[in-house]
Coordinates of C-alpha atoms in Angstrom, one line a residue:
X1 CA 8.8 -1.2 -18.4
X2 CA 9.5 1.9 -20.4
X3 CA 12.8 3.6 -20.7
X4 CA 12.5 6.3 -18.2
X5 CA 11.8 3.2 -15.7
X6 CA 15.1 1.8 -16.4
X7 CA 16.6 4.6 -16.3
X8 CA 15.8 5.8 -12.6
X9 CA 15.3 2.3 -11.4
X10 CA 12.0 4.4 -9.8
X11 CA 9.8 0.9 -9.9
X12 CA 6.2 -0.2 -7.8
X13 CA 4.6 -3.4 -7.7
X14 CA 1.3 -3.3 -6.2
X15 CA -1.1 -6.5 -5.1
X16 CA -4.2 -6.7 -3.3
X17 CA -2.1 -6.7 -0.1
X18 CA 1.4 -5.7 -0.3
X19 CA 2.9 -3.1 -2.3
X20 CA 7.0 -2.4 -3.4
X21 CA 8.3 0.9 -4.0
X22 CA 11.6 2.3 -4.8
X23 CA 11.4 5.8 -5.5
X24 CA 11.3 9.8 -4.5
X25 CA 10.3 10.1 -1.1
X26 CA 8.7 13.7 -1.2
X27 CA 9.2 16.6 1.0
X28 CA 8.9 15.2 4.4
X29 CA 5.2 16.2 5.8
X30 CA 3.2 14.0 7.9
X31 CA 1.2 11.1 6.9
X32 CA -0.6 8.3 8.0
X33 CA -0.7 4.9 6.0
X34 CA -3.5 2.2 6.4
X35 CA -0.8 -0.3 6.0
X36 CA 2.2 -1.4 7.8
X37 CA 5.0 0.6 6.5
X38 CA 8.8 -0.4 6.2
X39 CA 10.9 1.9 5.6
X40 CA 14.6 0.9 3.7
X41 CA 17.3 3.6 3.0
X42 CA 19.2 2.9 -0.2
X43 CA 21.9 4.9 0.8
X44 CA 22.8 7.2 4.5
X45 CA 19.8 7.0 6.8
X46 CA 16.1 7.7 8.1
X47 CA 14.3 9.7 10.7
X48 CA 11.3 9.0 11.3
X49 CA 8.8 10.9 13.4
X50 CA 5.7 10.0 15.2
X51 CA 2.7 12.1 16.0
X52 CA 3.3 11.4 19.6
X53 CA 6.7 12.6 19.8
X54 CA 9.0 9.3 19.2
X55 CA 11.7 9.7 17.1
X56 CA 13.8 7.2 15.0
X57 CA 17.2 7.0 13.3
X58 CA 18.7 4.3 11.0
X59 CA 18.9 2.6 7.7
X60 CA 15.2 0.7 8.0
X61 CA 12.0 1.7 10.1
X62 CA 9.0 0.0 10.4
X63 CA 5.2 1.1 11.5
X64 CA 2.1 -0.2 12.5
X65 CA -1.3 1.0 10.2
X66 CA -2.3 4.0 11.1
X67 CA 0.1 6.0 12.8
X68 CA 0.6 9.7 12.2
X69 CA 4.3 10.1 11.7
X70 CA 6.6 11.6 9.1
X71 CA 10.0 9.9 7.1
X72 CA 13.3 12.1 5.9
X73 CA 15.8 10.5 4.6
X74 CA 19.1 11.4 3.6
X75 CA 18.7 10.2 -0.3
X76 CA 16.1 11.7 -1.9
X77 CA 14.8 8.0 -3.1
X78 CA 13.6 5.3 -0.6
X79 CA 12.8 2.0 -0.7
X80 CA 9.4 1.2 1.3
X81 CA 7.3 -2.3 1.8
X82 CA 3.3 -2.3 2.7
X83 CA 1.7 -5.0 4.2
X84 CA -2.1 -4.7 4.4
X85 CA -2.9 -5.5 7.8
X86 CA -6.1 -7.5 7.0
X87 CA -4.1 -10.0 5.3
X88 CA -2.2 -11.2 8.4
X89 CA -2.9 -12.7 11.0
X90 CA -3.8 -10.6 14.4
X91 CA -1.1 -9.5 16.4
X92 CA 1.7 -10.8 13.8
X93 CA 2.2 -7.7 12.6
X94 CA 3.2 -6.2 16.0
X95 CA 5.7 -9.1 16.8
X96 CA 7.3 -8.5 13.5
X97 CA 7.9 -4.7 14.2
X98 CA 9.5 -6.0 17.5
X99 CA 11.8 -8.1 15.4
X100 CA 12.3 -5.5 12.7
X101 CA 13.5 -3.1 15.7
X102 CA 15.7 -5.9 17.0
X103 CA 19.3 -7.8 16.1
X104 CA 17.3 -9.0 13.1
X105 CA 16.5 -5.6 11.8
X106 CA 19.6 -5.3 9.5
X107 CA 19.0 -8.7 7.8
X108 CA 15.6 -7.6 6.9
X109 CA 16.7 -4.3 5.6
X110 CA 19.5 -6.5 3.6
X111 CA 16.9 -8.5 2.4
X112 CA 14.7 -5.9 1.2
X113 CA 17.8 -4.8 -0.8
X114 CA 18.1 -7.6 -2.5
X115 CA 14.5 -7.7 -3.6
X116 CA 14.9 -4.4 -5.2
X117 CA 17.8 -5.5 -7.4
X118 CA 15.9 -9.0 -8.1
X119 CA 12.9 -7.0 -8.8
X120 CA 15.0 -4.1 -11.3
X121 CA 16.5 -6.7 -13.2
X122 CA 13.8 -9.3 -13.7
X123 CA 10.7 -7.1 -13.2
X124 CA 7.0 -8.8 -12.4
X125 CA 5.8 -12.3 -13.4
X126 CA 2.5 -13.2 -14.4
X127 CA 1.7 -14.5 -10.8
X128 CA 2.9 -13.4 -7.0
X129 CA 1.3 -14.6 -4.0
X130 CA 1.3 -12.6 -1.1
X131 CA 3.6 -15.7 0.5
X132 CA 6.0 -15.3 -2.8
X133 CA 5.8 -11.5 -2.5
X134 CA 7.0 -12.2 1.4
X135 CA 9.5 -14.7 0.4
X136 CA 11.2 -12.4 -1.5
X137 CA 11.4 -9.1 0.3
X138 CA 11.1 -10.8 4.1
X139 CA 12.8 -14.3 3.6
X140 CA 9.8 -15.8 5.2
X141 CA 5.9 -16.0 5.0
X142 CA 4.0 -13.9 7.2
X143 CA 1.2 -16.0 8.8
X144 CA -2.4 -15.3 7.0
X145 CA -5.4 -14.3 8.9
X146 CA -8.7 -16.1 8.4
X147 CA -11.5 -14.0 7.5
X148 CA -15.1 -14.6 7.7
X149 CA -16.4 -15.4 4.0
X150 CA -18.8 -12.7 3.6
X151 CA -16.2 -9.9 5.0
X152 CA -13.5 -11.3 2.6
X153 CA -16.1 -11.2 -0.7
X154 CA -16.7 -7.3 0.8
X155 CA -13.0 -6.7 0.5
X156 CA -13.2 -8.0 -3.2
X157 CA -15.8 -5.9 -4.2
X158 CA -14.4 -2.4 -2.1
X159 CA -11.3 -3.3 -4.1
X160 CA -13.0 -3.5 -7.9
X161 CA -14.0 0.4 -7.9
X162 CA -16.2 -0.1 -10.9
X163 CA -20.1 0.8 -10.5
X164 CA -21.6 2.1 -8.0
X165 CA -20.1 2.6 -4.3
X166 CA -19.8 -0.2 -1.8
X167 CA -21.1 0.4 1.0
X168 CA -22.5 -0.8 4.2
X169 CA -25.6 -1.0 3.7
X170 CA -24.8 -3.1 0.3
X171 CA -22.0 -5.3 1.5
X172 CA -24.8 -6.4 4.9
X173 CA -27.5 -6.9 2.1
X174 CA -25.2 -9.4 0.5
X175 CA -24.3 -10.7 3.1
X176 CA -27.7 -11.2 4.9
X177 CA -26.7 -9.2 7.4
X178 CA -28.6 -5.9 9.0
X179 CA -26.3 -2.7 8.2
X180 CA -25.3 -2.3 11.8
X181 CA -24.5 -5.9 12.5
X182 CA -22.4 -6.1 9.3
X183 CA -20.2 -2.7 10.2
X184 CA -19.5 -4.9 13.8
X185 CA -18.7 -7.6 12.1
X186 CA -16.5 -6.2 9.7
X187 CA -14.8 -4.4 12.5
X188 CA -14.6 -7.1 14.4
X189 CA -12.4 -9.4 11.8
X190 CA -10.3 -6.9 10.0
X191 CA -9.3 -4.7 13.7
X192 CA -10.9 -1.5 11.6
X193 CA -14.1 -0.1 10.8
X194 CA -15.5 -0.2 7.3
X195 CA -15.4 3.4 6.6
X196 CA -11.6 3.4 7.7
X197 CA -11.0 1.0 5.3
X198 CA -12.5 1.9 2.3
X199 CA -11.0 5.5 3.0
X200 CA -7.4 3.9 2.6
X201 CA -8.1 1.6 -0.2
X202 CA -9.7 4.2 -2.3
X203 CA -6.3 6.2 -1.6
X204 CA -4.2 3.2 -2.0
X205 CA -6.2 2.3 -5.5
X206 CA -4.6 5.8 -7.0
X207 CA -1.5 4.1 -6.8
X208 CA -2.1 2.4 -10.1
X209 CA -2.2 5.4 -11.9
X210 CA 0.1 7.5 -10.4
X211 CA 2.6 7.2 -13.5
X212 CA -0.1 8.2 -16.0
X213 CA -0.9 11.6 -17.7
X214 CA -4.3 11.7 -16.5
X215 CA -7.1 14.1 -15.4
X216 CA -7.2 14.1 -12.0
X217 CA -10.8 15.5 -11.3
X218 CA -11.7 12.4 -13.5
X219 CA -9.7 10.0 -11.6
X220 CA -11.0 11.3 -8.2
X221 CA -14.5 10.7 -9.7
X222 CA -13.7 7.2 -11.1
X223 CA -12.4 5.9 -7.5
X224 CA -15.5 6.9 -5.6
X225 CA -14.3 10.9 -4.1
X226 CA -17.3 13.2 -3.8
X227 CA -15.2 16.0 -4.9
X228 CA -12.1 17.3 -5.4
X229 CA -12.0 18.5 -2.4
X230 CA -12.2 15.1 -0.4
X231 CA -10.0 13.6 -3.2
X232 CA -6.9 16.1 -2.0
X233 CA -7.6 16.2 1.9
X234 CA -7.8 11.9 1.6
X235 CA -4.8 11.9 -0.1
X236 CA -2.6 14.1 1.7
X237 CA -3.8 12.4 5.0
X238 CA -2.5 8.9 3.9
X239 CA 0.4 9.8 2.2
X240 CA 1.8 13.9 2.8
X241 CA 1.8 14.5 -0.2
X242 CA -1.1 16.0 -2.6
X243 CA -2.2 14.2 -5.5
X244 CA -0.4 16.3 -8.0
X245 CA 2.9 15.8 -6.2
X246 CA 2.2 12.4 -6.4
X247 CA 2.2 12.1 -10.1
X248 CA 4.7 14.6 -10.5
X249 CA 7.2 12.8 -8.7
X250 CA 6.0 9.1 -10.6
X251 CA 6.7 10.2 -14.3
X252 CA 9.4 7.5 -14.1
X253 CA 8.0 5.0 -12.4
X254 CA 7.6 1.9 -13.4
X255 CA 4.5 0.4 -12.2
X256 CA 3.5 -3.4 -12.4
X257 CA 0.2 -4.4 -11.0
X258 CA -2.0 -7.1 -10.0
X259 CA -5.3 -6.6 -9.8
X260 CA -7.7 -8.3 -7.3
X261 CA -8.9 -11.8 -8.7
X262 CA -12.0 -12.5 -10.0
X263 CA -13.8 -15.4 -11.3
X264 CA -13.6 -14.1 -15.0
X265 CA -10.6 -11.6 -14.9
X266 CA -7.0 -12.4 -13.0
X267 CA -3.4 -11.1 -14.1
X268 CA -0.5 -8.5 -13.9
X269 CA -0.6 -5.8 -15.9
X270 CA 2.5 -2.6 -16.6
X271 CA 0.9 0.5 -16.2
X272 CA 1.6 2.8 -19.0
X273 CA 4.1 5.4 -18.2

């Protein structure tokens, strides 16, 4: 971690399928995460605001993937846990939101507390599980969901953004599958369709830059955007916030992250900053 990291205590882990932040919130503007999203004040409270009117006060709030809504707080940093919903099992998610919203909520939300000081002061280890990353932050493991081989190895390679685009049409042929009857069955494991989901992990793969001095236009390129264009509407959809806010508001953020594993190539690695 550099200096400016310790500093702020602005920090991010990121695995295949959770993410820890502790950072700048951003001008409150609507967004819509392909993850579930808890929300943790670190100090006064939250409102948060759905698309369809519902509004919610306190110190944590949680929602389910995909849900227009914005977040104020009251303290211009936030602390914020993402579970990616293909990782657990279906229908989980849900009844954890129910218990997040319940008598349990503030133990949670002191949990998640705690995780951000254990995470400050000790910082990443070579390996974290998504069941040690849960441990940590959630004092329990949420159950895993069970995915059909040949949609988990199209996961892997969505999430390795090197080559040439995934898509469809190349995932099926891997999988001996026709286009349309891979798309169904993709759909039909992970609760969204393909093109949903690579839209939100292409967003969710800036992350591990977002602390580096770097050419956007490139960047955009590099993850799979068309154009520029695409790169900023994408990115303000998922998170309010265009990309150069983004990295404006991550100069001092330390980031530590895991790539996916791979036969030949597995381990953390600390962003430069």
């Amino acid at each position: 971690m550099d200096d400016t990291g310790h500093k702020s205590g602005h920090l991010m882990l990121i695995t295949p399928e959770r993410v820890f932040y502790a950072g700048l919130l951003g001008r409150p503007r609507q967004r819509c995460s392909g993850g579930f999203n808890i929300y943790v004040a670190i100090e006064g409270g939250l409102w948060l605001t759905t698309a369809d009117g519902r509004e919610t006060h306190g110190d944590m709030v949680a929602l389910l993937p995909n849900v227009r809504h914005t977040i104020a707080s009251d303290h211009r940093s936030v602390l914020s846990v993402v579970i990616e919903p293909e990782s657990v099992r279906p229908g989980a998610l849900e009844d954890f939101a129910t218990r997040l919203a319940g008598p349990e909520g503030a133990a949670f939300a002191g949990r998640i507390r705690v995780a951000y000081r254990e995470l400050r002061e000790h910082h990443a280890r070579n390996e974290f599980s998504s069941a040690e990353f849960d441990r940590l932050c959630l004092g329990e493991v949420l159950p895993q969901r069970e995915l059909d081989p040949r949609v988990a190895h199209a996961i892997v390679q969505i999430g390795k953004f090197s080559g040439e685009p995934v898509t469809a049409a190349s995932c099926g042929a891997e999988a001996g599958l026709s286009p349309s009857r891979f798309l169904h069955l993709f759909k039909e494991q992970t609760g969204i369709s393909f093109r949903s989901f690579r839209a939100w992990k292409r967003a969710r793969h800036l992350l591990h830059f977002a602390n580096q001095d770097i050419n956007l236009a490139h960047l955009a390129q590099d993850i799979g955007y068309p154009d520029s264009t695409h790169f900023s509407h994408s990115i303000r959809r998922f998170y309010g916030l265009k990309p150069r806010a983004i990295f404006s508001g991550s100069r001092d953020l330390a980031i530590y992250s895991h790539r996916r594993a791979s036969a030949d190539n597995s381990g953390w690695t600390q962003e430069a900053g």
